[in-house]
Amino acid sequence: MTAPFNVSPGGRLQESRPHERVLVWTLGGEELATSYGTNAVALLGDDGVVLVDPLVAPAHARLVDAALRRHTAAPVRLVVLTHHHTDHALGASWFAARGIPVLAHAACAERIAAEHPGLIAARRAVPALAGLFDDAEPVRPTVTFSTGVTLHLDGLEVEVWHPGWGHTPGDAFLHLPGQGVALTGDLVFHRYHFNYEDASPDGVRRGLEALRARGAEVFVPGHGPPGGPELLTLQAHYHDTVEAVVRDAFARGEEEAAIVTALRRAFPDHALALVLPTAIAWVRRLAARASASPA
């Protein structure tokens, strides 16, 4: 079920098509300059396109738009953001500047307003990144929702759902009920380490349950190659393994560097090791929540 999908640090846009109505692009790699390997996704209706998570900067969004034009002349009707992290969201500013509406959960919009101006300014101050972010702007979503919304294009129905606070407080995933396809956002990382920076202690697992309940057959993760329902099982196993490894390390009094090494050994084929300190912080939150619960 997994479509051909190359992960390359070289900065060349890679394309896969896990379904006739779905195109996926990534710059691969695990660096900010390649959007940390984030997936941008186009959902193809007969009369228009819904574009999801157009990467970390307008320069990357232009690459995605050019790749889309090799497949269809249909206009982009809407950009959807699965959460506020810049590797998924900042590219939307290029489409917003052209009058294309941007849809996001209300909490995602709040985090964008609070965090993105400072992040853009900080990146422009780094010479190696200044060129990538010189035309980046915070995206002001023009449409927000609280629970869910259904989008209609000719030939395509798209459900956008908020599963609660999972990877971030403003998570959204997309479901194409007539096609058996789900776009997970960063509720699922495939062959990439999970970023727990803004994650709810319990919500990362509830998000997987919400995805599984849709009964899709094809899943497009936030990072890594598309696949089938096994991606949800693999992500659940990842969470369980991370929790067990880190708890055992805490019990032995190990330092963070040793715990990171142990996590890398547990998943030797995973990219994005730079987020592993967030896994340690996530398990600390789990432990704090457990200690605060009444006996």
PDB file of C-alpha atoms in Angstrom:
ATOM      1  CA  MET A   1       0.000   0.000   0.000  1.00  0.00           C
ATOM      2  CA  THR A   2       2.917   2.365   0.557  1.00  0.00           C
ATOM      3  CA  ALA A   3       3.555   4.576  -2.482  1.00  0.00           C
ATOM      4  CA  PRO A   4       7.075   5.270  -3.754  1.00  0.00           C
ATOM      5  CA  PHE A   5       8.424   8.107  -1.655  1.00  0.00           C
ATOM      6  CA  ASN A   6      12.022   9.285  -1.511  1.00  0.00           C
ATOM      7  CA  VAL A   7      13.378  11.085   1.534  1.00  0.00           C
ATOM      8  CA  SER A   8      16.408  13.078   0.467  1.00  0.00           C
ATOM      9  CA  PRO A   9      18.376  15.780   2.282  1.00  0.00           C
ATOM     10  CA  GLY A  10      19.250  17.405  -1.020  1.00  0.00           C
ATOM     11  CA  GLY A  11      16.344  19.862  -1.106  1.00  0.00           C
ATOM     12  CA  ARG A  12      14.699  18.491  -4.280  1.00  0.00           C
ATOM     13  CA  LEU A  13      10.921  18.246  -4.111  1.00  0.00           C
ATOM     14  CA  GLN A  14       9.855  14.601  -4.086  1.00  0.00           C
ATOM     15  CA  GLU A  15       6.377  13.527  -5.176  1.00  0.00           C
ATOM     16  CA  SER A  16       4.122  10.564  -4.487  1.00  0.00           C
ATOM     17  CA  ARG A  17       0.517   9.791  -5.376  1.00  0.00           C
ATOM     18  CA  PRO A  18      -1.012   7.394  -2.826  1.00  0.00           C
ATOM     19  CA  HIS A  19      -4.497   7.900  -4.346  1.00  0.00           C
ATOM     20  CA  GLU A  20      -5.764   9.297  -7.636  1.00  0.00           C
ATOM     21  CA  ARG A  21      -7.199  12.321  -5.795  1.00  0.00           C
ATOM     22  CA  VAL A  22      -4.124  12.907  -3.598  1.00  0.00           C
ATOM     23  CA  LEU A  23      -0.669  14.294  -4.387  1.00  0.00           C
ATOM     24  CA  VAL A  24       2.067  14.472  -1.732  1.00  0.00           C
ATOM     25  CA  TRP A  25       5.300  16.473  -1.850  1.00  0.00           C
ATOM     26  CA  THR A  26       8.243  16.691   0.514  1.00  0.00           C
ATOM     27  CA  LEU A  27      11.727  18.159   0.507  1.00  0.00           C
ATOM     28  CA  GLY A  28      12.823  15.286   2.715  1.00  0.00           C
ATOM     29  CA  GLY A  29      15.678  15.510   5.119  1.00  0.00           C
ATOM     30  CA  GLU A  30      15.456  16.665   8.719  1.00  0.00           C
ATOM     31  CA  GLU A  31      16.558  20.292   8.670  1.00  0.00           C
ATOM     32  CA  LEU A  32      14.676  23.572   8.842  1.00  0.00           C
ATOM     33  CA  ALA A  33      15.883  24.425   5.337  1.00  0.00           C
ATOM     34  CA  THR A  34      13.902  21.445   3.999  1.00  0.00           C
ATOM     35  CA  SER A  35      10.835  21.933   6.229  1.00  0.00           C
ATOM     36  CA  TYR A  36      12.031  19.069   8.457  1.00  0.00           C
ATOM     37  CA  GLY A  37      10.670  16.631   5.886  1.00  0.00           C
ATOM     38  CA  THR A  38       7.069  17.858   6.216  1.00  0.00           C
ATOM     39  CA  ASN A  39       4.508  16.627   3.682  1.00  0.00           C
ATOM     40  CA  ALA A  40       2.495  19.128   1.637  1.00  0.00           C
ATOM     41  CA  VAL A  41      -0.649  17.568   0.181  1.00  0.00           C
ATOM     42  CA  ALA A  42      -3.023  18.472  -2.639  1.00  0.00           C
ATOM     43  CA  LEU A  43      -6.567  17.084  -2.713  1.00  0.00           C
ATOM     44  CA  LEU A  44      -7.814  17.145  -6.286  1.00  0.00           C
ATOM     45  CA  GLY A  45     -11.425  17.957  -7.019  1.00  0.00           C
ATOM     46  CA  ASP A  46     -12.765  18.305 -10.527  1.00  0.00           C
ATOM     47  CA  ASP A  47     -13.189  22.073 -10.179  1.00  0.00           C
ATOM     48  CA  GLY A  48     -10.504  22.977  -7.665  1.00  0.00           C
ATOM     49  CA  VAL A  49      -7.827  21.940  -5.215  1.00  0.00           C
ATOM     50  CA  VAL A  50      -7.577  21.897  -1.425  1.00  0.00           C
ATOM     51  CA  LEU A  51      -3.938  22.360  -0.448  1.00  0.00           C
ATOM     52  CA  VAL A  52      -2.781  21.166   2.969  1.00  0.00           C
ATOM     53  CA  ASP A  53       0.328  22.321   4.890  1.00  0.00           C
ATOM     54  CA  PRO A  54       2.369  24.130   2.196  1.00  0.00           C
ATOM     55  CA  LEU A  55       5.688  23.834   4.058  1.00  0.00           C
ATOM     56  CA  VAL A  56       7.884  26.260   5.979  1.00  0.00           C
ATOM     57  CA  ALA A  57       8.359  29.263   3.684  1.00  0.00           C
ATOM     58  CA  PRO A  58       6.905  30.969   0.610  1.00  0.00           C
ATOM     59  CA  ALA A  59       9.880  29.715  -1.434  1.00  0.00           C
ATOM     60  CA  HIS A  60       8.825  26.142  -0.667  1.00  0.00           C
ATOM     61  CA  ALA A  61       5.164  26.938  -1.330  1.00  0.00           C
ATOM     62  CA  ARG A  62       6.114  28.164  -4.804  1.00  0.00           C
ATOM     63  CA  LEU A  63       7.800  24.819  -5.478  1.00  0.00           C
ATOM     64  CA  VAL A  64       4.625  23.032  -4.417  1.00  0.00           C
ATOM     65  CA  ASP A  65       2.443  25.241  -6.586  1.00  0.00           C
ATOM     66  CA  ALA A  66       4.680  24.661  -9.608  1.00  0.00           C
ATOM     67  CA  ALA A  67       4.544  20.892  -9.028  1.00  0.00           C
ATOM     68  CA  LEU A  68       0.748  21.053  -8.729  1.00  0.00           C
ATOM     69  CA  ARG A  69       0.499  22.875 -12.068  1.00  0.00           C
ATOM     70  CA  ARG A  70       2.151  19.915 -13.777  1.00  0.00           C
ATOM     71  CA  HIS A  71      -0.971  17.918 -12.897  1.00  0.00           C
ATOM     72  CA  THR A  72      -3.903  20.337 -13.074  1.00  0.00           C
ATOM     73  CA  ALA A  73      -4.889  23.844 -14.066  1.00  0.00           C
ATOM     74  CA  ALA A  74      -7.684  23.848 -11.471  1.00  0.00           C
ATOM     75  CA  PRO A  75      -7.315  26.682  -8.957  1.00  0.00           C
ATOM     76  CA  VAL A  76      -6.416  26.237  -5.318  1.00  0.00           C
ATOM     77  CA  ARG A  77      -9.710  26.987  -3.583  1.00  0.00           C
ATOM     78  CA  LEU A  78      -8.531  26.681   0.018  1.00  0.00           C
ATOM     79  CA  VAL A  79      -5.407  26.092   2.100  1.00  0.00           C
ATOM     80  CA  VAL A  80      -5.870  23.986   5.241  1.00  0.00           C
ATOM     81  CA  LEU A  81      -3.393  23.952   8.129  1.00  0.00           C
ATOM     82  CA  THR A  82      -3.251  20.854  10.326  1.00  0.00           C
ATOM     83  CA  HIS A  83      -1.559  22.798  13.163  1.00  0.00           C
ATOM     84  CA  HIS A  84       0.505  25.905  13.859  1.00  0.00           C
ATOM     85  CA  HIS A  85       4.093  24.619  13.623  1.00  0.00           C
ATOM     86  CA  THR A  86       5.931  26.680  11.037  1.00  0.00           C
ATOM     87  CA  ASP A  87       7.184  23.725   8.975  1.00  0.00           C
ATOM     88  CA  HIS A  88       3.539  23.158   8.014  1.00  0.00           C
ATOM     89  CA  ALA A  89       2.137  26.671   8.117  1.00  0.00           C
ATOM     90  CA  LEU A  90       4.374  29.506   6.947  1.00  0.00           C
ATOM     91  CA  GLY A  91       4.210  28.584   3.269  1.00  0.00           C
ATOM     92  CA  ALA A  92       0.510  29.404   3.394  1.00  0.00           C
ATOM     93  CA  SER A  93       1.378  33.105   3.398  1.00  0.00           C
ATOM     94  CA  TRP A  94       2.285  32.861  -0.285  1.00  0.00           C
ATOM     95  CA  PHE A  95      -1.207  31.601  -1.150  1.00  0.00           C
ATOM     96  CA  ALA A  96      -2.935  33.986   1.280  1.00  0.00           C
ATOM     97  CA  ALA A  97      -1.238  36.925  -0.427  1.00  0.00           C
ATOM     98  CA  ARG A  98      -3.002  35.824  -3.614  1.00  0.00           C
ATOM     99  CA  GLY A  99      -6.421  35.930  -2.003  1.00  0.00           C
ATOM    100  CA  ILE A 100      -6.764  32.214  -1.261  1.00  0.00           C
ATOM    101  CA  PRO A 101      -8.541  31.603   2.063  1.00  0.00           C
ATOM    102  CA  VAL A 102      -6.770  29.702   4.828  1.00  0.00           C
ATOM    103  CA  LEU A 103      -8.659  27.338   7.161  1.00  0.00           C
ATOM    104  CA  ALA A 104      -7.392  26.338  10.602  1.00  0.00           C
ATOM    105  CA  HIS A 105      -8.649  25.389  14.033  1.00  0.00           C
ATOM    106  CA  ALA A 106      -9.206  28.402  16.292  1.00  0.00           C
ATOM    107  CA  ALA A 107      -6.399  27.351  18.659  1.00  0.00           C
ATOM    108  CA  CYS A 108      -4.041  26.999  15.696  1.00  0.00           C
ATOM    109  CA  ALA A 109      -4.851  30.569  14.660  1.00  0.00           C
ATOM    110  CA  GLU A 110      -4.160  31.789  18.204  1.00  0.00           C
ATOM    111  CA  ARG A 111      -0.754  30.084  18.326  1.00  0.00           C
ATOM    112  CA  ILE A 112       0.181  31.502  14.904  1.00  0.00           C
ATOM    113  CA  ALA A 113      -0.597  35.016  16.085  1.00  0.00           C
ATOM    114  CA  ALA A 114       1.353  34.540  19.314  1.00  0.00           C
ATOM    115  CA  GLU A 115       4.435  32.736  18.014  1.00  0.00           C
ATOM    116  CA  HIS A 116       5.097  33.278  14.325  1.00  0.00           C
ATOM    117  CA  PRO A 117       6.159  36.957  14.286  1.00  0.00           C
ATOM    118  CA  GLY A 118       8.994  36.248  16.717  1.00  0.00           C
ATOM    119  CA  LEU A 119      10.062  33.054  14.966  1.00  0.00           C
ATOM    120  CA  ILE A 120      10.217  34.780  11.580  1.00  0.00           C
ATOM    121  CA  ALA A 121      12.253  37.647  13.015  1.00  0.00           C
ATOM    122  CA  ALA A 122      14.668  35.236  14.686  1.00  0.00           C
ATOM    123  CA  ARG A 123      15.222  33.278  11.475  1.00  0.00           C
ATOM    124  CA  ARG A 124      15.787  36.420   9.414  1.00  0.00           C
ATOM    125  CA  ALA A 125      18.558  37.289  11.873  1.00  0.00           C
ATOM    126  CA  VAL A 126      20.447  34.090  10.955  1.00  0.00           C
ATOM    127  CA  PRO A 127      22.445  34.699   7.759  1.00  0.00           C
ATOM    128  CA  ALA A 128      22.048  31.125   6.526  1.00  0.00           C
ATOM    129  CA  LEU A 129      18.242  31.347   6.870  1.00  0.00           C
ATOM    130  CA  ALA A 130      17.556  34.992   6.021  1.00  0.00           C
ATOM    131  CA  GLY A 131      17.014  34.366   2.322  1.00  0.00           C
ATOM    132  CA  LEU A 132      14.487  31.608   2.956  1.00  0.00           C
ATOM    133  CA  PHE A 133      12.396  33.739   5.286  1.00  0.00           C
ATOM    134  CA  ASP A 134      12.803  37.219   3.804  1.00  0.00           C
ATOM    135  CA  ASP A 135       9.262  37.170   2.349  1.00  0.00           C
ATOM    136  CA  ALA A 136       7.650  35.007   5.053  1.00  0.00           C
ATOM    137  CA  GLU A 137       4.720  36.513   6.931  1.00  0.00           C
ATOM    138  CA  PRO A 138       2.530  35.212   9.746  1.00  0.00           C
ATOM    139  CA  VAL A 139      -0.587  33.655   8.265  1.00  0.00           C
ATOM    140  CA  ARG A 140      -3.889  34.994   9.535  1.00  0.00           C
ATOM    141  CA  PRO A 141      -6.407  32.179   8.915  1.00  0.00           C
ATOM    142  CA  THR A 142      -9.477  33.629   7.275  1.00  0.00           C
ATOM    143  CA  VAL A 143     -11.755  30.774   8.391  1.00  0.00           C
ATOM    144  CA  THR A 144     -11.554  28.972  11.743  1.00  0.00           C
ATOM    145  CA  PHE A 145     -13.560  26.147  13.264  1.00  0.00           C
ATOM    146  CA  SER A 146     -13.951  24.481  16.654  1.00  0.00           C
ATOM    147  CA  THR A 147     -15.056  20.884  16.098  1.00  0.00           C
ATOM    148  CA  GLY A 148     -15.196  20.111  12.399  1.00  0.00           C
ATOM    149  CA  VAL A 149     -16.209  21.279   8.955  1.00  0.00           C
ATOM    150  CA  THR A 150     -17.018  19.599   5.645  1.00  0.00           C
ATOM    151  CA  LEU A 151     -15.692  20.934   2.341  1.00  0.00           C
ATOM    152  CA  HIS A 152     -17.272  20.203  -1.027  1.00  0.00           C
ATOM    153  CA  LEU A 153     -15.570  20.225  -4.407  1.00  0.00           C
ATOM    154  CA  ASP A 154     -16.922  18.629  -7.564  1.00  0.00           C
ATOM    155  CA  GLY A 155     -16.032  14.962  -7.243  1.00  0.00           C
ATOM    156  CA  LEU A 156     -14.604  15.280  -3.739  1.00  0.00           C
ATOM    157  CA  GLU A 157     -15.880  15.652  -0.178  1.00  0.00           C
ATOM    158  CA  VAL A 158     -13.363  16.549   2.541  1.00  0.00           C
ATOM    159  CA  GLU A 159     -14.040  16.379   6.277  1.00  0.00           C
ATOM    160  CA  VAL A 160     -11.777  18.412   8.547  1.00  0.00           C
ATOM    161  CA  TRP A 161     -11.839  17.267  12.193  1.00  0.00           C
ATOM    162  CA  HIS A 162     -10.367  18.551  15.453  1.00  0.00           C
ATOM    163  CA  PRO A 163      -9.579  15.513  17.657  1.00  0.00           C
ATOM    164  CA  GLY A 164      -8.826  17.620  20.718  1.00  0.00           C
ATOM    165  CA  TRP A 165      -5.397  18.637  21.938  1.00  0.00           C
ATOM    166  CA  GLY A 166      -3.073  15.957  20.593  1.00  0.00           C
ATOM    167  CA  HIS A 167       0.182  16.949  18.909  1.00  0.00           C
ATOM    168  CA  THR A 168      -0.772  20.610  19.476  1.00  0.00           C
ATOM    169  CA  PRO A 169      -3.841  22.377  20.893  1.00  0.00           C
ATOM    170  CA  GLY A 170      -5.079  23.272  17.406  1.00  0.00           C
ATOM    171  CA  ASP A 171      -4.733  19.934  15.620  1.00  0.00           C
ATOM    172  CA  ALA A 172      -6.794  19.081  12.554  1.00  0.00           C
ATOM    173  CA  PHE A 173      -6.875  15.974  10.428  1.00  0.00           C
ATOM    174  CA  LEU A 174      -8.638  15.494   7.099  1.00  0.00           C
ATOM    175  CA  HIS A 175     -10.763  12.571   5.962  1.00  0.00           C
ATOM    176  CA  LEU A 176     -11.966  11.860   2.434  1.00  0.00           C
ATOM    177  CA  PRO A 177     -14.898   9.541   3.183  1.00  0.00           C
ATOM    178  CA  GLY A 178     -15.582   8.653  -0.436  1.00  0.00           C
ATOM    179  CA  GLN A 179     -11.950   7.831  -1.098  1.00  0.00           C
ATOM    180  CA  GLY A 180     -10.855   6.016   2.057  1.00  0.00           C
ATOM    181  CA  VAL A 181      -8.015   8.500   2.645  1.00  0.00           C
ATOM    182  CA  ALA A 182      -6.971  10.377   5.796  1.00  0.00           C
ATOM    183  CA  LEU A 183      -4.378  13.132   6.209  1.00  0.00           C
ATOM    184  CA  THR A 184      -3.078  12.892   9.747  1.00  0.00           C
ATOM    185  CA  GLY A 185      -1.041  16.051  10.181  1.00  0.00           C
ATOM    186  CA  ASP A 186       1.525  15.473  12.906  1.00  0.00           C
ATOM    187  CA  LEU A 187      -0.640  13.037  14.818  1.00  0.00           C
ATOM    188  CA  VAL A 188       1.467  10.550  12.822  1.00  0.00           C
ATOM    189  CA  PHE A 189       5.164  10.659  11.973  1.00  0.00           C
ATOM    190  CA  HIS A 190       6.406   7.769   9.821  1.00  0.00           C
ATOM    191  CA  ARG A 191      10.131   6.996   9.996  1.00  0.00           C
ATOM    192  CA  TYR A 192      10.571  10.328  11.756  1.00  0.00           C
ATOM    193  CA  HIS A 193      10.796  10.917  15.491  1.00  0.00           C
ATOM    194  CA  PHE A 194       7.671  12.458  17.003  1.00  0.00           C
ATOM    195  CA  ASN A 195       7.862  16.086  18.156  1.00  0.00           C
ATOM    196  CA  TYR A 196       6.249  16.230  21.614  1.00  0.00           C
ATOM    197  CA  GLU A 197       7.014  19.944  22.104  1.00  0.00           C
ATOM    198  CA  ASP A 198       3.350  20.978  22.417  1.00  0.00           C
ATOM    199  CA  ALA A 199       1.808  17.536  22.883  1.00  0.00           C
ATOM    200  CA  SER A 200      -0.899  16.624  25.370  1.00  0.00           C
ATOM    201  CA  PRO A 201       0.162  13.759  27.663  1.00  0.00           C
ATOM    202  CA  ASP A 202      -2.890  11.681  26.695  1.00  0.00           C
ATOM    203  CA  GLY A 203      -4.035  13.443  23.537  1.00  0.00           C
ATOM    204  CA  VAL A 204      -1.425  11.930  21.216  1.00  0.00           C
ATOM    205  CA  ARG A 205      -3.102   8.544  21.733  1.00  0.00           C
ATOM    206  CA  ARG A 206      -6.648   9.896  21.549  1.00  0.00           C
ATOM    207  CA  GLY A 207      -5.766  11.435  18.189  1.00  0.00           C
ATOM    208  CA  LEU A 208      -4.787   8.018  16.865  1.00  0.00           C
ATOM    209  CA  GLU A 209      -8.091   6.580  18.080  1.00  0.00           C
ATOM    210  CA  ALA A 210     -10.004   9.351  16.291  1.00  0.00           C
ATOM    211  CA  LEU A 211      -8.111   8.630  13.087  1.00  0.00           C
ATOM    212  CA  ARG A 212      -8.708   4.888  13.337  1.00  0.00           C
ATOM    213  CA  ALA A 213     -12.429   5.455  13.837  1.00  0.00           C
ATOM    214  CA  ARG A 214     -12.695   6.949  10.323  1.00  0.00           C
ATOM    215  CA  GLY A 215     -11.932   3.572   8.761  1.00  0.00           C
ATOM    216  CA  ALA A 216      -9.575   4.917   6.109  1.00  0.00           C
ATOM    217  CA  GLU A 217      -7.324   2.633   4.084  1.00  0.00           C
ATOM    218  CA  VAL A 218      -4.678   5.189   3.048  1.00  0.00           C
ATOM    219  CA  PHE A 219      -2.971   7.501   5.538  1.00  0.00           C
ATOM    220  CA  VAL A 220      -0.731  10.447   4.722  1.00  0.00           C
ATOM    221  CA  PRO A 221       1.381  11.346   7.781  1.00  0.00           C
ATOM    222  CA  GLY A 222       2.741  14.767   8.610  1.00  0.00           C
ATOM    223  CA  HIS A 223       6.279  13.507   7.959  1.00  0.00           C
ATOM    224  CA  GLY A 224       7.350  10.395   6.078  1.00  0.00           C
ATOM    225  CA  PRO A 225       5.870   8.072   3.476  1.00  0.00           C
ATOM    226  CA  PRO A 226       2.144   7.364   3.151  1.00  0.00           C
ATOM    227  CA  GLY A 227       0.846   3.925   4.039  1.00  0.00           C
ATOM    228  CA  GLY A 228      -2.099   2.004   5.409  1.00  0.00           C
ATOM    229  CA  PRO A 229      -3.633   1.566   8.880  1.00  0.00           C
ATOM    230  CA  GLU A 230      -0.361   0.042  10.047  1.00  0.00           C
ATOM    231  CA  LEU A 231       0.950   3.612  10.384  1.00  0.00           C
ATOM    232  CA  LEU A 232      -1.408   4.126  13.324  1.00  0.00           C
ATOM    233  CA  THR A 233      -0.194   0.912  14.948  1.00  0.00           C
ATOM    234  CA  LEU A 234       3.423   1.910  14.422  1.00  0.00           C
ATOM    235  CA  GLN A 235       2.816   5.339  15.952  1.00  0.00           C
ATOM    236  CA  ALA A 236       1.095   3.852  18.987  1.00  0.00           C
ATOM    237  CA  HIS A 237       4.021   1.439  19.411  1.00  0.00           C
ATOM    238  CA  TYR A 238       6.409   4.395  19.157  1.00  0.00           C
ATOM    239  CA  HIS A 239       4.629   6.249  21.979  1.00  0.00           C
ATOM    240  CA  ASP A 240       4.630   3.138  24.166  1.00  0.00           C
ATOM    241  CA  THR A 241       8.308   2.458  23.505  1.00  0.00           C
ATOM    242  CA  VAL A 242       9.352   6.048  24.158  1.00  0.00           C
ATOM    243  CA  GLU A 243       7.483   6.070  27.452  1.00  0.00           C
ATOM    244  CA  ALA A 244       9.013   2.767  28.558  1.00  0.00           C
ATOM    245  CA  VAL A 245      12.577   3.677  27.557  1.00  0.00           C
ATOM    246  CA  VAL A 246      12.460   7.080  29.222  1.00  0.00           C
ATOM    247  CA  ARG A 247      10.799   5.822  32.422  1.00  0.00           C
ATOM    248  CA  ASP A 248      13.434   3.093  32.754  1.00  0.00           C
ATOM    249  CA  ALA A 249      16.170   5.670  32.234  1.00  0.00           C
ATOM    250  CA  PHE A 250      14.645   7.935  34.883  1.00  0.00           C
ATOM    251  CA  ALA A 251      14.634   5.023  37.318  1.00  0.00           C
ATOM    252  CA  ARG A 252      18.358   4.521  36.693  1.00  0.00           C
ATOM    253  CA  GLY A 253      19.058   8.226  37.127  1.00  0.00           C
ATOM    254  CA  GLU A 254      20.438   8.649  33.598  1.00  0.00           C
ATOM    255  CA  GLU A 255      21.196  12.036  32.081  1.00  0.00           C
ATOM    256  CA  GLU A 256      19.388  13.411  29.032  1.00  0.00           C
ATOM    257  CA  ALA A 257      22.213  12.638  26.606  1.00  0.00           C
ATOM    258  CA  ALA A 258      22.140   8.956  27.561  1.00  0.00           C
ATOM    259  CA  ILE A 259      18.358   8.830  27.204  1.00  0.00           C
ATOM    260  CA  VAL A 260      18.538  10.380  23.743  1.00  0.00           C
ATOM    261  CA  THR A 261      21.106   7.754  22.764  1.00  0.00           C
ATOM    262  CA  ALA A 262      18.810   4.993  24.021  1.00  0.00           C
ATOM    263  CA  LEU A 263      15.895   6.368  22.002  1.00  0.00           C
ATOM    264  CA  ARG A 264      18.008   6.545  18.869  1.00  0.00           C
ATOM    265  CA  ARG A 265      18.997   2.898  19.379  1.00  0.00           C
ATOM    266  CA  ALA A 266      15.324   1.938  19.785  1.00  0.00           C
ATOM    267  CA  PHE A 267      14.474   3.508  16.393  1.00  0.00           C
ATOM    268  CA  PRO A 268      17.665   3.391  14.312  1.00  0.00           C
ATOM    269  CA  ASP A 269      15.900   4.119  11.012  1.00  0.00           C
ATOM    270  CA  HIS A 270      14.128   7.291  12.207  1.00  0.00           C
ATOM    271  CA  ALA A 271      15.108  10.805  11.164  1.00  0.00           C
ATOM    272  CA  LEU A 272      14.696  14.058  13.129  1.00  0.00           C
ATOM    273  CA  ALA A 273      16.599  13.058  16.261  1.00  0.00           C
ATOM    274  CA  LEU A 274      16.815  16.743  17.168  1.00  0.00           C
ATOM    275  CA  VAL A 275      13.295  16.508  18.670  1.00  0.00           C
ATOM    276  CA  LEU A 276      14.148  13.673  21.070  1.00  0.00           C
ATOM    277  CA  PRO A 277      14.577  15.991  24.080  1.00  0.00           C
ATOM    278  CA  THR A 278      10.866  16.781  23.687  1.00  0.00           C
ATOM    279  CA  ALA A 279      10.117  13.079  24.227  1.00  0.00           C
ATOM    280  CA  ILE A 280      11.849  13.226  27.584  1.00  0.00           C
ATOM    281  CA  ALA A 281       9.825  16.295  28.561  1.00  0.00           C
ATOM    282  CA  TRP A 282       6.620  14.530  27.438  1.00  0.00           C
ATOM    283  CA  VAL A 283       7.275  11.560  29.731  1.00  0.00           C
ATOM    284  CA  ARG A 284       7.951  13.986  32.585  1.00  0.00           C
ATOM    285  CA  ARG A 285       4.489  15.471  31.957  1.00  0.00           C
ATOM    286  CA  LEU A 286       2.996  11.990  32.018  1.00  0.00           C
ATOM    287  CA  ALA A 287       4.704  11.276  35.329  1.00  0.00           C
ATOM    288  CA  ALA A 288       3.581  14.613  36.787  1.00  0.00           C
ATOM    289  CA  ARG A 289      -0.009  13.975  35.743  1.00  0.00           C
ATOM    290  CA  ALA A 290       0.084  10.504  37.308  1.00  0.00           C
ATOM    291  CA  SER A 291       1.503  11.799  40.599  1.00  0.00           C
ATOM    292  CA  ALA A 292      -1.153  14.517  40.732  1.00  0.00           C
ATOM    293  CA  SER A 293      -4.032  12.073  40.231  1.00  0.00           C
ATOM    294  CA  PRO A 294      -5.953  11.033  43.358  1.00  0.00           C
ATOM    295  CA  ALA A 295      -5.183   7.538  44.600  1.00  0.00           C
TER     296      ALA A 295
END
